[in-house]
Coordinates of C-alpha atoms in Angstrom, one line a residue:
Chain A
M1 CA -12.3 -70.1 -41.5
R2 CA -10.7 -66.8 -41.8
K3 CA -8.9 -66.3 -45.1
V4 CA -5.2 -66.2 -44.6
Q5 CA -3.4 -64.9 -47.7
I6 CA 0.2 -65.7 -47.8
S7 CA 1.1 -64.1 -51.0
T8 CA 3.4 -61.9 -48.9
A9 CA 5.6 -65.0 -48.7
T10 CA 6.5 -64.9 -52.4
G11 CA 7.7 -61.3 -52.1
S12 CA 9.6 -62.0 -49.0
T13 CA 11.3 -65.1 -50.6
I14 CA 12.5 -63.0 -53.5
G15 CA 13.7 -60.3 -51.2
G16 CA 15.2 -62.8 -48.9
L17 CA 17.2 -64.5 -51.6
I18 CA 18.6 -61.2 -52.7
A19 CA 19.4 -60.4 -49.1
V20 CA 21.1 -63.7 -48.4
L21 CA 23.3 -63.2 -51.5
G22 CA 23.9 -59.6 -50.5
V23 CA 24.9 -60.4 -46.9
R24 CA 27.1 -63.2 -48.1
Y25 CA 29.2 -60.9 -50.2
I26 CA 29.4 -58.0 -47.9
P27 CA 33.0 -57.8 -46.6
K28 CA 33.3 -58.8 -43.0
Q29 CA 34.4 -55.4 -41.8
Y30 CA 31.1 -54.0 -42.9
Q31 CA 29.0 -56.5 -41.0
Y32 CA 28.6 -54.6 -37.9
L33 CA 26.2 -56.8 -36.0
T34 CA 26.1 -60.6 -35.9
I35 CA 22.9 -62.2 -34.7
K36 CA 24.1 -64.9 -32.4
T37 CA 21.2 -65.8 -30.2
E38 CA 17.7 -66.8 -31.1
L39 CA 16.4 -64.1 -28.9
E40 CA 18.2 -61.4 -30.9
L41 CA 16.8 -62.9 -34.1
W42 CA 13.3 -62.7 -32.8
V43 CA 13.7 -59.2 -31.5
C44 CA 14.7 -58.3 -35.1
L45 CA 12.1 -60.3 -36.8
L46 CA 8.9 -59.6 -35.0
P47 CA 8.5 -55.8 -35.6
M48 CA 9.9 -56.3 -39.1
F49 CA 7.3 -58.9 -39.8
I50 CA 4.4 -56.8 -38.6
A51 CA 5.7 -53.8 -40.6
F52 CA 6.1 -56.1 -43.6
L53 CA 2.5 -57.3 -43.4
L54 CA 1.2 -53.8 -43.0
V55 CA 3.2 -52.4 -46.0
F56 CA 3.0 -55.3 -48.4
R57 CA -0.5 -56.3 -48.1
P58 CA -1.2 -59.4 -50.1
M59 CA -3.4 -57.8 -52.7
F60 CA -1.0 -55.0 -53.2
L61 CA 1.8 -57.4 -53.7
K62 CA -0.2 -59.5 -56.1
K63 CA -0.9 -56.5 -58.3
F64 CA 2.7 -55.3 -58.0
L65 CA 4.3 -58.6 -58.9
G66 CA 1.7 -59.1 -61.6
A67 CA 2.6 -55.7 -63.2
F68 CA 6.2 -56.7 -63.5
G69 CA 5.3 -60.2 -64.8
V70 CA 7.0 -61.9 -61.8
P71 CA 5.7 -65.5 -61.3
H72 CA 3.5 -65.2 -58.2
L73 CA 2.3 -68.0 -56.1
D74 CA -0.7 -67.3 -54.1
M75 CA -0.3 -70.0 -51.5
N76 CA -3.4 -70.8 -49.5
V77 CA -5.3 -67.9 -50.8
D78 CA -9.0 -68.4 -50.3
F79 CA -8.3 -71.8 -49.1
K80 CA -11.2 -73.1 -47.1
P81 CA -10.6 -76.7 -46.0
K82 CA -13.7 -78.7 -45.7
L83 CA -12.3 -81.6 -43.7
L84 CA -11.8 -80.8 -40.1
I85 CA -8.5 -82.7 -39.9
I86 CA -7.0 -80.5 -42.6
K87 CA -7.6 -77.3 -40.6
P88 CA -4.8 -77.8 -38.0
L89 CA -2.4 -79.1 -40.7
W90 CA -3.1 -76.2 -42.9
F91 CA -2.6 -73.8 -40.1
I92 CA 0.7 -75.4 -39.0
S93 CA 2.0 -75.4 -42.6
S94 CA 1.0 -71.8 -43.1
V95 CA 2.6 -70.7 -39.9
S96 CA 5.8 -72.6 -40.7
V97 CA 6.0 -71.2 -44.2
L98 CA 5.5 -67.7 -42.8
T99 CA 8.2 -68.3 -40.2
M100 CA 10.6 -69.5 -42.8
Q101 CA 9.8 -66.4 -44.9
F102 CA 10.5 -63.9 -42.3
I103 CA 13.6 -65.6 -41.2
I104 CA 14.9 -65.1 -44.7
V105 CA 13.6 -61.6 -45.0
S106 CA 15.3 -60.6 -41.8
A107 CA 18.6 -60.6 -43.7
I108 CA 17.6 -57.5 -45.7
S109 CA 15.1 -56.0 -43.3
P110 CA 15.8 -52.3 -43.0
L111 CA 15.1 -52.8 -39.3
V112 CA 18.1 -55.0 -39.1
L113 CA 20.1 -52.3 -40.8
V114 CA 18.8 -49.8 -38.3
L115 CA 19.7 -52.1 -35.5
R116 CA 23.2 -52.5 -37.0
A117 CA 23.6 -48.7 -37.2
G118 CA 22.3 -48.4 -33.7
S119 CA 24.7 -50.9 -32.4
L120 CA 27.5 -48.9 -34.0
I121 CA 26.4 -45.6 -32.4
V122 CA 26.5 -47.2 -29.0
G123 CA 30.0 -48.4 -29.6
L124 CA 29.8 -52.0 -30.7
N125 CA 31.8 -51.2 -33.9
K126 CA 35.0 -53.0 -33.1
E127 CA 35.6 -54.2 -36.6
V128 CA 35.2 -50.9 -38.5
P129 CA 38.6 -49.9 -39.9
S130 CA 39.9 -46.5 -38.7
E131 CA 41.1 -45.6 -42.1
T132 CA 39.5 -43.1 -44.5
P133 CA 37.1 -45.0 -46.9
K134 CA 39.0 -45.8 -50.1
S135 CA 36.0 -45.5 -52.4
A136 CA 35.4 -41.9 -51.2
K137 CA 39.0 -41.1 -51.5
L138 CA 39.0 -42.3 -55.1
L139 CA 36.1 -40.0 -55.9
L140 CA 38.2 -37.1 -54.8
L141 CA 40.1 -37.6 -58.1
L142 CA 37.2 -35.6 -59.6
A143 CA 38.3 -32.5 -57.6
P144 CA 40.2 -29.8 -59.5
K145 CA 43.9 -30.6 -59.7
S146 CA 44.8 -27.1 -58.4
Y147 CA 43.7 -28.0 -54.9
R148 CA 43.1 -31.7 -54.9
E149 CA 46.2 -32.7 -52.9
N150 CA 45.5 -30.1 -50.2
L151 CA 41.9 -31.0 -50.0
V152 CA 42.7 -34.7 -49.5
G153 CA 45.4 -33.8 -47.0
D154 CA 43.1 -31.5 -45.0
L155 CA 40.3 -34.1 -45.0
E156 CA 42.7 -36.7 -43.8
Q157 CA 44.1 -34.5 -41.0
E158 CA 40.6 -33.5 -39.8
F159 CA 39.5 -37.2 -40.0
R160 CA 42.5 -38.5 -38.0
T161 CA 43.0 -35.7 -35.5
I162 CA 39.5 -34.5 -34.7
V163 CA 36.6 -36.6 -36.0
L164 CA 38.0 -40.1 -35.4
P165 CA 39.0 -39.6 -31.7
Q166 CA 35.8 -37.7 -30.9
Y167 CA 33.2 -39.8 -32.7
G168 CA 34.6 -43.2 -33.4
A169 CA 35.5 -45.0 -36.7
W170 CA 32.0 -45.6 -38.0
R171 CA 30.8 -42.0 -37.7
A172 CA 34.1 -40.6 -38.8
R173 CA 34.0 -42.7 -42.0
W174 CA 30.5 -41.4 -42.7
W175 CA 31.6 -37.9 -42.0
Y176 CA 34.4 -38.4 -44.5
R177 CA 32.0 -39.7 -47.2
W178 CA 29.6 -36.8 -46.5
Q179 CA 32.5 -34.2 -46.8
V180 CA 33.5 -35.8 -50.1
A181 CA 29.9 -35.7 -51.4
C182 CA 29.4 -32.1 -50.3
S183 CA 32.8 -31.2 -51.9
L184 CA 32.1 -32.9 -55.2
L185 CA 28.4 -31.9 -55.7
P186 CA 29.1 -28.3 -56.7
I187 CA 31.9 -29.4 -59.0
I188 CA 29.7 -32.0 -60.7
W189 CA 26.8 -29.4 -60.9
N190 CA 29.1 -26.9 -62.6
S191 CA 30.4 -29.5 -65.1
L192 CA 26.8 -30.4 -65.9
K193 CA 25.9 -26.7 -66.4
R194 CA 29.0 -26.3 -68.7
A195 CA 28.0 -29.4 -70.6
A196 CA 24.4 -28.1 -71.0
G197 CA 25.8 -24.8 -72.2
L198 CA 28.0 -26.5 -74.7
A199 CA 25.2 -28.6 -76.0
L200 CA 23.1 -25.5 -76.4
L201 CA 25.9 -23.8 -78.3
W202 CA 26.3 -26.8 -80.5
K203 CA 22.6 -26.7 -81.2
L204 CA 22.7 -23.1 -82.2
I205 CA 25.7 -23.6 -84.5
K206 CA 23.9 -26.5 -86.2
Chain Q
M1 CA 26.0 -0.8 -63.5
Q2 CA 25.2 -3.9 -65.5
S3 CA 26.2 -6.2 -62.7
R4 CA 23.9 -4.2 -60.4
I5 CA 21.0 -4.7 -62.8
N6 CA 21.7 -8.4 -63.1
G7 CA 22.2 -8.8 -59.4
T8 CA 25.7 -10.2 -59.9
Q9 CA 28.8 -9.3 -58.0
S10 CA 31.0 -6.5 -59.2
P11 CA 34.7 -7.2 -59.2
G12 CA 35.5 -5.3 -56.0
T13 CA 32.8 -6.7 -53.8
L14 CA 32.9 -9.8 -51.7
G15 CA 30.3 -12.5 -51.1
E16 CA 29.2 -13.5 -47.6
F17 CA 31.3 -16.7 -47.5
E18 CA 34.3 -15.0 -49.1
T19 CA 34.1 -12.4 -46.3
L20 CA 34.1 -15.2 -43.7
V21 CA 37.0 -16.9 -45.3
L22 CA 39.1 -13.7 -45.5
L23 CA 38.3 -12.9 -41.9
A24 CA 39.4 -16.4 -40.8
I25 CA 42.7 -16.0 -42.7
L26 CA 43.2 -12.7 -41.1
R27 CA 42.5 -14.1 -37.7
L28 CA 44.7 -17.2 -38.1
R29 CA 47.7 -15.3 -39.5
D30 CA 50.5 -17.9 -40.0
E31 CA 48.3 -20.9 -39.3
A32 CA 45.8 -20.3 -42.1
Y33 CA 45.5 -23.5 -44.0
G34 CA 42.5 -25.4 -45.2
M35 CA 41.5 -27.4 -42.1
R36 CA 42.2 -24.6 -39.6
I37 CA 40.1 -22.1 -41.7
H38 CA 37.3 -24.7 -42.0
L39 CA 37.3 -25.2 -38.2
E40 CA 37.5 -21.4 -37.5
I41 CA 34.5 -20.7 -39.7
E42 CA 32.5 -23.6 -38.1
D43 CA 33.4 -22.6 -34.5
R44 CA 33.1 -18.8 -34.7
A45 CA 30.5 -18.2 -37.4
D46 CA 28.6 -21.4 -36.5
R47 CA 28.3 -22.2 -40.1
Q48 CA 28.7 -25.6 -41.6
C49 CA 30.6 -25.8 -44.8
S50 CA 32.5 -28.5 -46.7
L51 CA 36.2 -28.4 -47.3
G52 CA 35.5 -28.6 -51.0
A53 CA 33.4 -25.4 -50.9
L54 CA 36.1 -23.7 -48.9
Y55 CA 38.8 -24.6 -51.4
T56 CA 36.6 -23.5 -54.3
T57 CA 36.3 -20.1 -52.6
L58 CA 40.0 -19.9 -51.7
D59 CA 40.8 -20.8 -55.4
R60 CA 38.5 -18.0 -56.5
L61 CA 40.0 -15.5 -54.0
E62 CA 43.5 -16.4 -55.2
Q63 CA 42.4 -15.8 -58.9
K64 CA 41.0 -12.4 -57.9
G65 CA 44.3 -11.6 -56.3
Y66 CA 43.0 -11.3 -52.8
V67 CA 45.0 -14.0 -51.2
S68 CA 48.3 -15.7 -51.9
S69 CA 49.4 -19.2 -51.0
S70 CA 52.6 -21.1 -50.1
L71 CA 53.3 -24.7 -49.5
G72 CA 54.2 -25.9 -46.0
E73 CA 55.5 -29.0 -44.5
A74 CA 54.1 -32.5 -45.1
T75 CA 53.0 -34.3 -42.0
R76 CA 52.1 -37.9 -41.1
E77 CA 48.5 -37.2 -40.1
R78 CA 47.9 -35.7 -43.5
G79 CA 49.1 -38.9 -45.2
G80 CA 52.4 -37.2 -46.2
R81 CA 50.7 -34.3 -48.0
A82 CA 51.9 -30.7 -47.7
K83 CA 49.8 -28.0 -46.1
K84 CA 48.9 -25.0 -48.2
Y85 CA 49.1 -21.8 -46.2
F86 CA 47.1 -18.7 -47.3
Q87 CA 48.0 -15.1 -46.7
I88 CA 45.8 -12.1 -47.3
K89 CA 47.1 -9.6 -49.8
A90 CA 46.6 -5.8 -49.8
A91 CA 43.8 -6.0 -52.4
G92 CA 42.1 -8.6 -50.2
Q93 CA 42.4 -6.4 -47.1
R94 CA 41.0 -3.5 -49.1
A95 CA 38.0 -5.5 -50.3
L96 CA 37.4 -6.7 -46.8
K97 CA 37.5 -3.2 -45.5
N98 CA 35.1 -2.0 -48.1
S99 CA 32.7 -4.9 -47.5
Y100 CA 32.8 -4.3 -43.8
A101 CA 32.2 -0.5 -44.2
A102 CA 29.3 -1.1 -46.5
T103 CA 27.7 -3.5 -44.0
R104 CA 28.1 -1.0 -41.2
K105 CA 26.7 1.8 -43.3
M106 CA 23.7 -0.3 -44.3
A107 CA 23.1 -1.4 -40.7
E108 CA 23.4 2.1 -39.2
G109 CA 20.4 3.0 -37.2
L110 CA 18.9 -0.5 -37.5
E111 CA 20.6 -1.9 -34.4
P112 CA 17.4 -2.0 -32.3
Q113 CA 15.7 -3.9 -35.0
L114 CA 18.6 -6.3 -35.5
G115 CA 19.1 -6.6 -31.8
V116 CA 22.9 -6.1 -32.1
V117 CA 25.4 -3.4 -31.3
L118 CA 27.7 -2.6 -34.1

């Protein structure tokens, strides 16, 4: 019988548990797509499962987990049942284990995330708040005081009057985050350079 | 001379983005505030820039004495924050004129190669 190595299952279980916990604590407004029907689930799962098997080949996973000292269960590896009756049972158990694994993994599957993003782009984002993201707004406190208020005001005005009506809440919010990141990066970079300069000066003085 | 050797900007000259910002202010006249300048640069010059980069440049131009600013009205769509209007000063106009003249002189005779009419 062909060897079926299901060590992938261990990895997917760990990933799945993290995912389930992650999804559980993601606020509702950020959960853009709810899988309601079984068909939707399988559409998500099947390509993900194939990709998962291709990327995380059992041997690779075994080495990877071993390197980090993660307890690793090689279920059914090199298992060659001698009794004929065991073969179908073994096959059913393997398939059911795998099925369970990829149902769990689907929670974090990047593919699901892509599908979620896709569903937003086509306008299924009814629950996304049409406000500027608070976390990004908070980051703007790092902007120089001399123009911080004006920068926040301009960003807010462009967000509300141009980007939000034109592109929808989800994309508008990402636009806002991107603007904040682009605005802050040069400031952070300059601060780092200044800090490096000061460190060098301190070294010279010492 | 030192700045030429180092490749840095001398006090009277303008960078490319600074030129764009000053031209946008000049074009917008009484409506020159952050968001409008940002959109003007994106629409006309077809150049993507962040509002943060724009404000950093405006701050620098103000320090150089090329532009002045005044606070305007606070509006609801800005979350109750006031607009900051920018006006170009005489020094700014002079710098812009010099920068434009220098570009023209450098490009003189190169129109066929550049594929533009100056």
